Amino acid sequence: MALSHLAASASRSSSLLKPLSSGLSLRRSISGDNSPLTVETSVPFTSHQCEAPSRSVETNPKELLTFFRDMALMRRMEIAADSLYKAKLIRGFCHLYDGQEAVAVGMEAAITKKDCIITAYRDHCTFVSRGGTLLEVFAELMGRQAGCSKGKGGSMHFYKKDSNFYGGHGIVGAQVPLGCGLAFAQKYSKDETVTFALYGDGAANQGQLFEALNISALWDLPAILVCENNHYGMGTAEWRAAKSPAYYKRGDYVPGLKVDGMDALAVKQACKFAKEHALKNGPIILEMDTYRYHGHSMSDPGSTYRTRDEISGVRQERDPIERIRKLILSHDLATEKELKDVEKEVRKEVDDAIAQAKESPMPEPSELFTNVYAKGLGVESFGADRKEVRATLP
Amino acid sequence: MGFRNIIGRRLGLGLVRRRKPFSTATCDGDGNGNAKSINLYSAINQALHIALETDNRAFVFGEDVSFGGVFRCTTGLADRFGKARVFNTPLCEQGIVGFGIGLAAMGNRAIAEIQFADYIYPAFDQIVNEAAKFRYRSGNQFNCGGLTIRAPYGAVGHGGHYHSQSPEAFFCHVPGIKVVIPRSPRQAKGLLLSCIRDPNPVVFFEPKWLYRLAVEEVPEHDYMLPLSEAEVIRQGSDITLVGWGAQLSVMEQACNEAEKDGISCELIDLKTLLPWDKETVEASVRKTGRVLISHEAPVTGGFGAEISASIVERCFLRLEAPVARVCGLDTPFPLVFEPFYMPTKNKILDAIKATVNY
């Protein structure tokens, strides 16, 4: 797959190496700078009912290095979650995002924390990109108090109110009408923000999606529906479930854009374009062509419905982290060793977070009853015979 | 005689069997002929094989059923009967049930699978407003009696909010459909075949915890068990316990413990929740004077409430103690708190003793 080609600014960036490398000897991590860099996306965008944005993406070394670090962190986090699950420290369901990191990272780069994101259950990395800490992630996965949902949600229910991350939903497709509702509130409040409602190729066949699309288009809501198309709805390939796997066209009267979801810069460009579009013209669909290396969840080996060759093929050709690594190296923004150091650092961070999360206690038994209703409108609890022990709980 | 993990033992002792006018079943579930020891999902699989074999207008469809389903209940069906009769649907529960109603309305047997009962709610409108009322509102011109909806329900130890729910109470509130819940492999095969052949739309909830755990001798031939007939699976004289599905084995353990304290418990498996067999339960309560109902679903508005109200109506003067309900708590089905939420053996035992000593 075609990577970037060096633009004229390459010569500029090499002259900046000196200050970069001198900075390196002081700090433990490379930070890069903001000098502009233009990179071409891997493939051009395909559009439906709108003008596709340009293939040339404005970026800078700092951003690329941040992309690398963030994606490496997410990758390491997901793999660690895999081991924790197998060690039975994480129970229940666990849906891993490795392979799809570029979508989370690219989207975040194009928007602010005031914009809302809502997604389905494959939410660990989206949570992190919204500012969630590793401790909150691992504690929540293990059902501990330090988790983002106080241990009551688990893998599928991560939320972060202060950065407008509306989670974390178990029922397929149900989050999309919700997302459009968020967009409606944003339009009402006139604060120039948008909502990204993410869903998968499996959910694209849910009726409620079309209801949400119709309403959003009717009322010109700043809603961006993002289909993270990893080509498999659990074990069902997209061509078996959908008459038209061109999900970006499914909106019919709603414009759409197909994006290479393994290219963080393409994702960033598309999201920036979508935000501008949504604020002016109402809803737009983004289809992110992406891939997950793991199976649907930890109970799915992921190899009964696709070949190992396919998985390793994608890993070799389209891996989002490798793409950024090659970009960084070809532009001389960092050395191979420095990138490896970042990965080592990230690994340590993840291990430390896990150790800390393990220290966190399980929620108190009384937490079983909290937050069923708003505080004060109590839930009653009875002893086994309903006669003696009776308490009104928070 | 617990029926979880039993191998080579036959259940069905103490059967109370009475023919009802609206039951369509032939009762041959006593294991005449060859019986093999199999688990719940295999029993359901057998029932589906027989259903498709004996009626060439029967179809099985749902998410991922083609390769065998996430619980293996539909293994081998696609290979044997072909893709035209056993096929996958896209991820759309409302569409699946609506489609099934249409198929059934044309006289076919539509056996729809909803992957987890927790996901049945998008189809709730179709079931309640379309399936249940079709015969009624068309003055019997049309009906979707050939529709059977199967869904795994209930706690499984680590399911959390959306893989553990017991939604039977919502459907018991809808005249026009039937709700059936088996407790064991042999029951499941017979009941499922009855449901499929029943001329009314049926929602069949399968206790997912028992898919592998429950093993029983199941006859290999075609047999049906009657709907709307409760079964007394343990005779007793001090208190009547009423339950269904996976909860029965927990109740049975409580009964065994209570017996050590000299309390003789009668245990009834309701089997069909709508329309439910009031006569059998009433007869038992007239004998014992006490009743305890247990289910995993939250206590408020659970089906136990209906049973309690009906029994009190019918047996008020005979009752020696208030009707006890040992059920799930009034919270969403929790994640880490599952052991606290569930109506466990000890909670039931506690309630048995309190009721008997009232």
Short mmCIF file of N, CA, C and O in Angstrom, two decimals, chain A residues 220-330:
data_model
loop_
_atom_site.label_atom_id
_atom_site.label_comp_id
_atom_site.label_asym_id
_atom_site.label_seq_id
_atom_site.Cartn_x
_atom_site.Cartn_y
_atom_site.Cartn_z
N ASP A 220 -31.29 18.50 10.41
CA ASP A 220 -29.93 19.04 10.21
C ASP A 220 -29.08 18.97 11.46
O ASP A 220 -28.51 19.96 11.90
N LEU A 221 -29.00 17.81 12.06
CA LEU A 221 -28.24 17.70 13.30
C LEU A 221 -26.75 17.52 13.00
O LEU A 221 -26.39 16.88 12.03
N PRO A 222 -25.90 18.08 13.86
CA PRO A 222 -24.45 17.91 13.66
C PRO A 222 -24.00 16.53 14.11
O PRO A 222 -23.16 16.39 15.00
N ALA A 223 -24.53 15.51 13.46
CA ALA A 223 -24.21 14.14 13.86
C ALA A 223 -23.34 13.51 12.79
O ALA A 223 -23.64 13.59 11.61
N ILE A 224 -22.27 12.88 13.22
CA ILE A 224 -21.40 12.18 12.28
C ILE A 224 -21.47 10.71 12.63
O ILE A 224 -21.06 10.30 13.71
N LEU A 225 -22.03 9.92 11.73
CA LEU A 225 -22.15 8.50 12.00
C LEU A 225 -20.93 7.81 11.42
O LEU A 225 -20.67 7.89 10.22
N VAL A 226 -20.19 7.13 12.27
CA VAL A 226 -18.94 6.53 11.83
C VAL A 226 -19.07 5.02 11.86
O VAL A 226 -19.22 4.43 12.93
N CYS A 227 -19.02 4.40 10.69
CA CYS A 227 -19.09 2.95 10.65
C CYS A 227 -17.67 2.40 10.69
O CYS A 227 -16.91 2.58 9.74
N GLU A 228 -17.30 1.76 11.79
CA GLU A 228 -15.97 1.14 11.87
C GLU A 228 -16.10 -0.22 11.22
O GLU A 228 -16.45 -1.21 11.87
N ASN A 229 -15.84 -0.26 9.94
CA ASN A 229 -16.06 -1.48 9.20
C ASN A 229 -14.84 -2.38 9.30
O ASN A 229 -13.88 -2.21 8.54
N ASN A 230 -14.88 -3.33 10.24
CA ASN A 230 -13.77 -4.28 10.28
C ASN A 230 -14.13 -5.57 9.55
O ASN A 230 -13.49 -6.60 9.74
N HIS A 231 -15.17 -5.48 8.75
CA HIS A 231 -15.55 -6.52 7.79
C HIS A 231 -16.14 -7.79 8.39
O HIS A 231 -16.53 -8.68 7.64
N TYR A 232 -16.24 -7.88 9.70
CA TYR A 232 -16.84 -9.05 10.31
C TYR A 232 -17.75 -8.62 11.44
O TYR A 232 -17.31 -7.93 12.36
N GLY A 233 -19.03 -9.04 11.36
CA GLY A 233 -19.93 -8.79 12.47
C GLY A 233 -19.86 -10.03 13.32
O GLY A 233 -20.50 -11.03 13.01
N MET A 234 -19.10 -10.01 14.38
CA MET A 234 -18.76 -11.20 15.15
C MET A 234 -18.11 -12.18 14.19
O MET A 234 -17.00 -11.98 13.76
N GLY A 235 -18.81 -13.25 13.78
CA GLY A 235 -18.16 -14.18 12.87
C GLY A 235 -18.70 -14.11 11.46
O GLY A 235 -18.31 -14.89 10.59
N THR A 236 -19.59 -13.16 11.22
CA THR A 236 -20.23 -13.12 9.92
C THR A 236 -19.58 -12.07 9.04
O THR A 236 -19.55 -10.90 9.37
N ALA A 237 -19.07 -12.50 7.89
CA ALA A 237 -18.43 -11.57 6.98
C ALA A 237 -19.46 -10.59 6.44
O ALA A 237 -20.63 -10.92 6.29
N GLU A 238 -19.02 -9.38 6.10
CA GLU A 238 -19.97 -8.34 5.74
C GLU A 238 -20.80 -8.71 4.52
O GLU A 238 -21.98 -8.38 4.44
N TRP A 239 -20.21 -9.45 3.59
CA TRP A 239 -20.97 -9.76 2.39
C TRP A 239 -22.09 -10.75 2.67
O TRP A 239 -23.00 -10.90 1.88
N ARG A 240 -22.01 -11.45 3.83
CA ARG A 240 -23.08 -12.37 4.20
C ARG A 240 -24.22 -11.66 4.92
O ARG A 240 -25.28 -12.22 5.11
N ALA A 241 -23.96 -10.49 5.41
CA ALA A 241 -24.98 -9.83 6.23
C ALA A 241 -25.60 -8.64 5.54
O ALA A 241 -26.69 -8.21 5.91
N ALA A 242 -24.91 -8.09 4.57
CA ALA A 242 -25.38 -6.84 3.99
C ALA A 242 -25.51 -6.96 2.49
O ALA A 242 -24.59 -7.42 1.81
N LYS A 243 -26.64 -6.50 1.99
CA LYS A 243 -26.80 -6.48 0.55
C LYS A 243 -25.84 -5.47 -0.06
O LYS A 243 -25.24 -5.70 -1.08
N SER A 244 -25.69 -4.34 0.63
CA SER A 244 -24.76 -3.33 0.14
C SER A 244 -23.70 -3.05 1.18
O SER A 244 -23.95 -2.32 2.14
N PRO A 245 -22.50 -3.63 1.05
CA PRO A 245 -21.46 -3.35 2.03
C PRO A 245 -20.81 -1.98 1.83
O PRO A 245 -19.78 -1.70 2.43
N ALA A 246 -21.39 -1.15 0.99
CA ALA A 246 -20.85 0.20 0.85
C ALA A 246 -21.55 1.05 1.90
O ALA A 246 -22.49 1.79 1.61
N TYR A 247 -21.10 0.91 3.14
CA TYR A 247 -21.82 1.52 4.26
C TYR A 247 -21.86 3.03 4.17
O TYR A 247 -22.77 3.66 4.69
N TYR A 248 -20.88 3.61 3.49
CA TYR A 248 -20.87 5.07 3.41
C TYR A 248 -21.97 5.59 2.49
O TYR A 248 -22.33 6.75 2.53
N LYS A 249 -22.52 4.65 1.69
CA LYS A 249 -23.60 5.07 0.78
C LYS A 249 -24.97 4.78 1.36
O LYS A 249 -25.99 5.17 0.81
N ARG A 250 -24.98 4.09 2.50
CA ARG A 250 -26.26 3.65 3.03
C ARG A 250 -27.18 4.79 3.41
O ARG A 250 -28.37 4.60 3.61
N GLY A 251 -26.61 5.95 3.62
CA GLY A 251 -27.42 7.08 4.04
C GLY A 251 -28.30 7.62 2.93
O GLY A 251 -29.20 8.40 3.18
N ASP A 252 -28.04 7.19 1.71
CA ASP A 252 -28.84 7.63 0.57
C ASP A 252 -28.77 9.15 0.40
O ASP A 252 -27.91 9.66 -0.26
N TYR A 253 -29.67 9.85 1.08
CA TYR A 253 -29.68 11.31 0.95
C TYR A 253 -28.67 11.96 1.88
O TYR A 253 -28.47 13.16 1.86
N VAL A 254 -28.07 11.16 2.75
CA VAL A 254 -27.05 11.69 3.66
C VAL A 254 -25.68 11.43 3.03
O VAL A 254 -25.37 10.30 2.66
N PRO A 255 -24.85 12.46 2.90
CA PRO A 255 -23.55 12.25 2.26
C PRO A 255 -22.66 11.30 3.06
O PRO A 255 -22.85 11.11 4.25
N GLY A 256 -21.72 10.68 2.35
CA GLY A 256 -20.83 9.74 3.03
C GLY A 256 -19.44 9.79 2.46
O GLY A 256 -19.22 10.26 1.34
N LEU A 257 -18.51 9.27 3.24
CA LEU A 257 -17.11 9.26 2.85
C LEU A 257 -16.49 7.94 3.26
O LEU A 257 -16.69 7.49 4.39
N LYS A 258 -15.75 7.34 2.34
CA LYS A 258 -15.07 6.10 2.72
C LYS A 258 -13.60 6.41 2.98
O LYS A 258 -12.94 7.04 2.16
N VAL A 259 -13.11 5.94 4.09
CA VAL A 259 -11.78 6.33 4.58
C VAL A 259 -10.98 5.08 4.89
O VAL A 259 -11.52 4.09 5.38
N ASP A 260 -9.67 5.13 4.63
CA ASP A 260 -8.81 4.02 5.04
C ASP A 260 -8.60 4.12 6.56
O ASP A 260 -7.83 4.96 7.03
N GLY A 261 -9.30 3.29 7.28
CA GLY A 261 -9.25 3.38 8.74
C GLY A 261 -7.95 2.94 9.37
O GLY A 261 -7.79 3.02 10.58
N MET A 262 -7.02 2.46 8.58
CA MET A 262 -5.73 2.05 9.14
C MET A 262 -4.70 3.17 8.99
O MET A 262 -3.54 3.03 9.36
N ASP A 263 -5.13 4.27 8.43
CA ASP A 263 -4.23 5.39 8.21
C ASP A 263 -4.70 6.53 9.10
O ASP A 263 -5.69 7.20 8.80
N ALA A 264 -3.99 6.76 10.18
CA ALA A 264 -4.44 7.74 11.17
C ALA A 264 -4.60 9.13 10.56
O ALA A 264 -5.48 9.90 10.96
N LEU A 265 -3.76 9.45 9.61
CA LEU A 265 -3.85 10.78 9.00
C LEU A 265 -5.09 10.90 8.13
O LEU A 265 -5.75 11.95 8.11
N ALA A 266 -5.42 9.84 7.42
CA ALA A 266 -6.65 9.87 6.62
C ALA A 266 -7.85 10.02 7.54
O ALA A 266 -8.78 10.78 7.25
N VAL A 267 -7.82 9.34 8.65
CA VAL A 267 -8.93 9.44 9.61
C VAL A 267 -9.03 10.86 10.13
O VAL A 267 -10.12 11.44 10.20
N LYS A 268 -7.89 11.43 10.43
CA LYS A 268 -7.90 12.81 10.95
C LYS A 268 -8.50 13.75 9.90
O LYS A 268 -9.35 14.59 10.22
N GLN A 269 -8.06 13.61 8.68
CA GLN A 269 -8.55 14.48 7.61
C GLN A 269 -10.06 14.33 7.44
O GLN A 269 -10.80 15.31 7.34
N ALA A 270 -10.50 13.09 7.43
CA ALA A 270 -11.92 12.82 7.23
C ALA A 270 -12.75 13.39 8.37
O ALA A 270 -13.82 13.97 8.15
N CYS A 271 -12.27 13.23 9.60
CA CYS A 271 -13.04 13.71 10.75
C CYS A 271 -13.10 15.23 10.75
O CYS A 271 -14.13 15.83 11.08
N LYS A 272 -12.01 15.86 10.36
CA LYS A 272 -11.99 17.32 10.30
C LYS A 272 -13.01 17.79 9.26
O LYS A 272 -13.81 18.68 9.50
N PHE A 273 -12.97 17.13 8.11
CA PHE A 273 -13.91 17.44 7.03
C PHE A 273 -15.34 17.23 7.50
O PHE A 273 -16.23 18.05 7.28
N ALA A 274 -15.55 16.10 8.18
CA ALA A 274 -16.90 15.76 8.62
C ALA A 274 -17.42 16.77 9.62
O ALA A 274 -18.59 17.15 9.59
N LYS A 275 -16.54 17.20 10.51
CA LYS A 275 -16.99 18.17 11.52
C LYS A 275 -17.44 19.46 10.85
O LYS A 275 -18.50 20.01 11.16
N GLU A 276 -16.63 19.92 9.92
CA GLU A 276 -17.01 21.15 9.22
C GLU A 276 -18.34 20.97 8.49
O GLU A 276 -19.21 21.82 8.51
N HIS A 277 -18.46 19.82 7.86
CA HIS A 277 -19.67 19.54 7.10
C HIS A 277 -20.90 19.49 8.01
O HIS A 277 -21.94 20.07 7.72
N ALA A 278 -20.73 18.78 9.11
CA ALA A 278 -21.88 18.57 10.00
C ALA A 278 -22.37 19.88 10.59
O ALA A 278 -23.58 20.08 10.77
N LEU A 279 -21.42 20.75 10.90
CA LEU A 279 -21.83 22.02 11.50
C LEU A 279 -22.61 22.87 10.51
O LEU A 279 -23.50 23.63 10.87
N LYS A 280 -22.29 22.71 9.22
CA LYS A 280 -22.98 23.53 8.20
C LYS A 280 -24.20 22.83 7.64
O LYS A 280 -25.25 23.44 7.47
N ASN A 281 -24.03 21.54 7.32
CA ASN A 281 -25.05 20.88 6.50
C ASN A 281 -25.76 19.69 7.13
O ASN A 281 -26.54 19.04 6.44
N GLY A 282 -25.47 19.37 8.36
CA GLY A 282 -26.18 18.22 8.92
C GLY A 282 -25.38 16.95 8.81
O GLY A 282 -24.19 16.95 8.55
N PRO A 283 -26.06 15.81 8.97
CA PRO A 283 -25.34 14.55 9.19
C PRO A 283 -24.51 14.09 8.00
O PRO A 283 -24.78 14.44 6.85
N ILE A 284 -23.49 13.32 8.31
CA ILE A 284 -22.63 12.72 7.30
C ILE A 284 -22.18 11.36 7.83
O ILE A 284 -22.06 11.18 9.03
N ILE A 285 -21.99 10.42 6.93
CA ILE A 285 -21.54 9.09 7.35
C ILE A 285 -20.07 8.93 6.97
O ILE A 285 -19.67 9.26 5.86
N LEU A 286 -19.27 8.42 7.90
CA LEU A 286 -17.89 8.09 7.58
C LEU A 286 -17.76 6.58 7.68
O LEU A 286 -18.15 5.99 8.68
N GLU A 287 -17.24 5.95 6.65
CA GLU A 287 -16.98 4.52 6.76
C GLU A 287 -15.49 4.33 6.91
O GLU A 287 -14.72 4.69 6.01
N MET A 288 -15.07 3.79 8.05
CA MET A 288 -13.64 3.57 8.27
C MET A 288 -13.32 2.13 7.89
O MET A 288 -13.82 1.20 8.53
N ASP A 289 -12.54 1.96 6.87
CA ASP A 289 -12.16 0.62 6.44
C ASP A 289 -11.03 0.15 7.35
O ASP A 289 -9.89 0.54 7.19
N THR A 290 -11.36 -0.67 8.32
CA THR A 290 -10.37 -1.04 9.32
C THR A 290 -10.37 -2.55 9.54
O THR A 290 -11.03 -3.29 8.80
N TYR A 291 -9.64 -3.02 10.54
CA TYR A 291 -9.50 -4.46 10.75
C TYR A 291 -9.14 -4.73 12.19
O TYR A 291 -8.36 -3.99 12.78
N ARG A 292 -9.70 -5.77 12.75
CA ARG A 292 -9.30 -6.13 14.11
C ARG A 292 -8.53 -7.44 14.08
O ARG A 292 -8.92 -8.39 13.40
N TYR A 293 -7.43 -7.47 14.81
CA TYR A 293 -6.62 -8.68 14.79
C TYR A 293 -7.21 -9.77 15.66
O TYR A 293 -7.16 -10.94 15.34
N HIS A 294 -7.75 -9.35 16.80
CA HIS A 294 -8.35 -10.34 17.69
C HIS A 294 -9.70 -10.76 17.14
O HIS A 294 -10.23 -10.16 16.21
N GLY A 295 -10.25 -11.79 17.76
CA GLY A 295 -11.60 -12.18 17.40
C GLY A 295 -12.59 -11.16 17.92
O GLY A 295 -12.21 -10.15 18.50
N HIS A 296 -13.85 -11.42 17.74
CA HIS A 296 -14.89 -10.49 18.19
C HIS A 296 -14.74 -10.17 19.67
O HIS A 296 -14.79 -9.02 20.09
N SER A 297 -14.57 -11.21 20.47
CA SER A 297 -14.34 -11.02 21.91
C SER A 297 -13.35 -12.08 22.34
O SER A 297 -12.87 -12.85 21.52
N MET A 298 -13.08 -12.12 23.62
CA MET A 298 -12.10 -13.09 24.09
C MET A 298 -12.58 -14.53 23.96
O MET A 298 -11.79 -15.46 24.07
N SER A 299 -13.89 -14.73 23.76
CA SER A 299 -14.33 -16.12 23.58
C SER A 299 -14.29 -16.54 22.12
O SER A 299 -14.68 -17.64 21.77
N ASP A 300 -13.81 -15.65 21.27
CA ASP A 300 -13.77 -15.95 19.85
C ASP A 300 -12.33 -16.00 19.40
O ASP A 300 -11.62 -15.00 19.45
N PRO A 301 -11.84 -17.16 18.93
CA PRO A 301 -10.44 -17.21 18.50
C PRO A 301 -10.16 -16.36 17.28
O PRO A 301 -9.04 -15.98 17.03
N GLY A 302 -11.19 -16.06 16.53
CA GLY A 302 -11.01 -15.15 15.41
C GLY A 302 -10.45 -15.81 14.17
O GLY A 302 -10.12 -15.15 13.20
N SER A 303 -10.34 -17.15 14.22
CA SER A 303 -9.72 -17.81 13.07
C SER A 303 -10.64 -18.82 12.40
O SER A 303 -10.25 -19.46 11.44
N THR A 304 -11.86 -18.94 12.91
CA THR A 304 -12.74 -19.93 12.29
C THR A 304 -13.46 -19.35 11.08
O THR A 304 -13.98 -20.08 10.25
N TYR A 305 -13.50 -18.03 10.99
CA TYR A 305 -14.22 -17.44 9.87
C TYR A 305 -13.32 -16.61 8.98
O TYR A 305 -13.77 -15.96 8.05
N ARG A 306 -12.02 -16.59 9.30
CA ARG A 306 -11.08 -15.92 8.41
C ARG A 306 -9.75 -16.64 8.52
O ARG A 306 -9.48 -17.31 9.53
N THR A 307 -8.95 -16.53 7.47
CA THR A 307 -7.70 -17.29 7.49
C THR A 307 -6.61 -16.52 8.24
O THR A 307 -6.63 -15.29 8.31
N ARG A 308 -5.67 -17.28 8.77
CA ARG A 308 -4.55 -16.64 9.45
C ARG A 308 -3.73 -15.81 8.47
O ARG A 308 -3.14 -14.80 8.83
N ASP A 309 -3.75 -16.26 7.22
CA ASP A 309 -3.02 -15.49 6.19
C ASP A 309 -3.63 -14.12 6.02
O ASP A 309 -2.91 -13.12 5.85
N GLU A 310 -4.94 -14.07 6.09
CA GLU A 310 -5.58 -12.77 5.94
C GLU A 310 -5.16 -11.85 7.07
O GLU A 310 -4.79 -10.70 6.84
N ILE A 311 -5.21 -12.39 8.28
CA ILE A 311 -4.87 -11.56 9.44
C ILE A 311 -3.41 -11.11 9.36
O ILE A 311 -3.11 -9.92 9.53
N SER A 312 -2.51 -12.02 9.06
CA SER A 312 -1.10 -11.61 9.02
C SER A 312 -0.84 -10.72 7.82
O SER A 312 0.02 -9.84 7.86
N GLY A 313 -1.61 -10.92 6.76
CA GLY A 313 -1.48 -10.05 5.60
C GLY A 313 -1.79 -8.60 5.95
O GLY A 313 -1.02 -7.68 5.62
N VAL A 314 -2.88 -8.42 6.66
CA VAL A 314 -3.25 -7.06 7.05
C VAL A 314 -2.21 -6.49 7.99
O VAL A 314 -1.81 -5.33 7.90
N ARG A 315 -1.74 -7.34 8.88
CA ARG A 315 -0.73 -6.88 9.84
C ARG A 315 0.52 -6.40 9.13
O ARG A 315 1.15 -5.43 9.51
N GLN A 316 0.87 -7.08 8.06
CA GLN A 316 2.09 -6.69 7.36
C GLN A 316 1.88 -5.46 6.50
O GLN A 316 2.72 -4.59 6.42
N GLU A 317 0.74 -5.45 5.80
CA GLU A 317 0.57 -4.39 4.81
C GLU A 317 -0.02 -3.11 5.38
O GLU A 317 0.26 -2.03 4.91
N ARG A 318 -0.93 -3.26 6.36
CA ARG A 318 -1.73 -2.09 6.69
C ARG A 318 -1.68 -1.68 8.16
O ARG A 318 -2.40 -0.80 8.56
N ASP A 319 -0.83 -2.30 8.92
CA ASP A 319 -0.84 -2.01 10.35
C ASP A 319 -0.67 -0.52 10.62
O ASP A 319 0.27 0.10 10.10
N PRO A 320 -1.56 0.08 11.40
CA PRO A 320 -1.50 1.53 11.59
C PRO A 320 -0.23 2.01 12.27
O PRO A 320 0.30 3.07 11.93
N ILE A 321 0.26 1.24 13.22
CA ILE A 321 1.47 1.68 13.93
C ILE A 321 2.68 1.60 13.02
O ILE A 321 3.52 2.52 13.00
N GLU A 322 2.75 0.56 12.23
CA GLU A 322 3.88 0.44 11.32
C GLU A 322 3.88 1.56 10.30
O GLU A 322 4.93 2.08 9.92
N ARG A 323 2.70 1.94 9.87
CA ARG A 323 2.61 3.03 8.89
C ARG A 323 3.22 4.31 9.46
O ARG A 323 4.01 4.99 8.81
N ILE A 324 2.82 4.62 10.67
CA ILE A 324 3.35 5.85 11.29
C ILE A 324 4.85 5.71 11.55
O ILE A 324 5.62 6.66 11.38
N ARG A 325 5.25 4.51 11.92
CA ARG A 325 6.68 4.30 12.17
C ARG A 325 7.48 4.58 10.90
O ARG A 325 8.49 5.28 10.90
N LYS A 326 6.99 4.03 9.79
CA LYS A 326 7.71 4.22 8.52
C LYS A 326 7.72 5.70 8.15
O LYS A 326 8.73 6.22 7.67
N LEU A 327 6.61 6.37 8.38
CA LEU A 327 6.53 7.81 8.11
C LEU A 327 7.57 8.56 8.92
O LEU A 327 8.30 9.42 8.40
N ILE A 328 7.61 8.25 10.19
CA ILE A 328 8.54 8.95 11.08
C ILE A 328 9.99 8.69 10.65
O ILE A 328 10.81 9.60 10.57
N LEU A 329 10.26 7.44 10.36
CA LEU A 329 11.64 7.11 9.99
C LEU A 329 12.01 7.71 8.64
O LEU A 329 13.12 8.22 8.47
N SER A 330 11.08 7.66 7.70
CA SER A 330 11.44 8.17 6.37
C SER A 330 11.59 9.68 6.38
O SER A 330 12.28 10.24 5.55
#
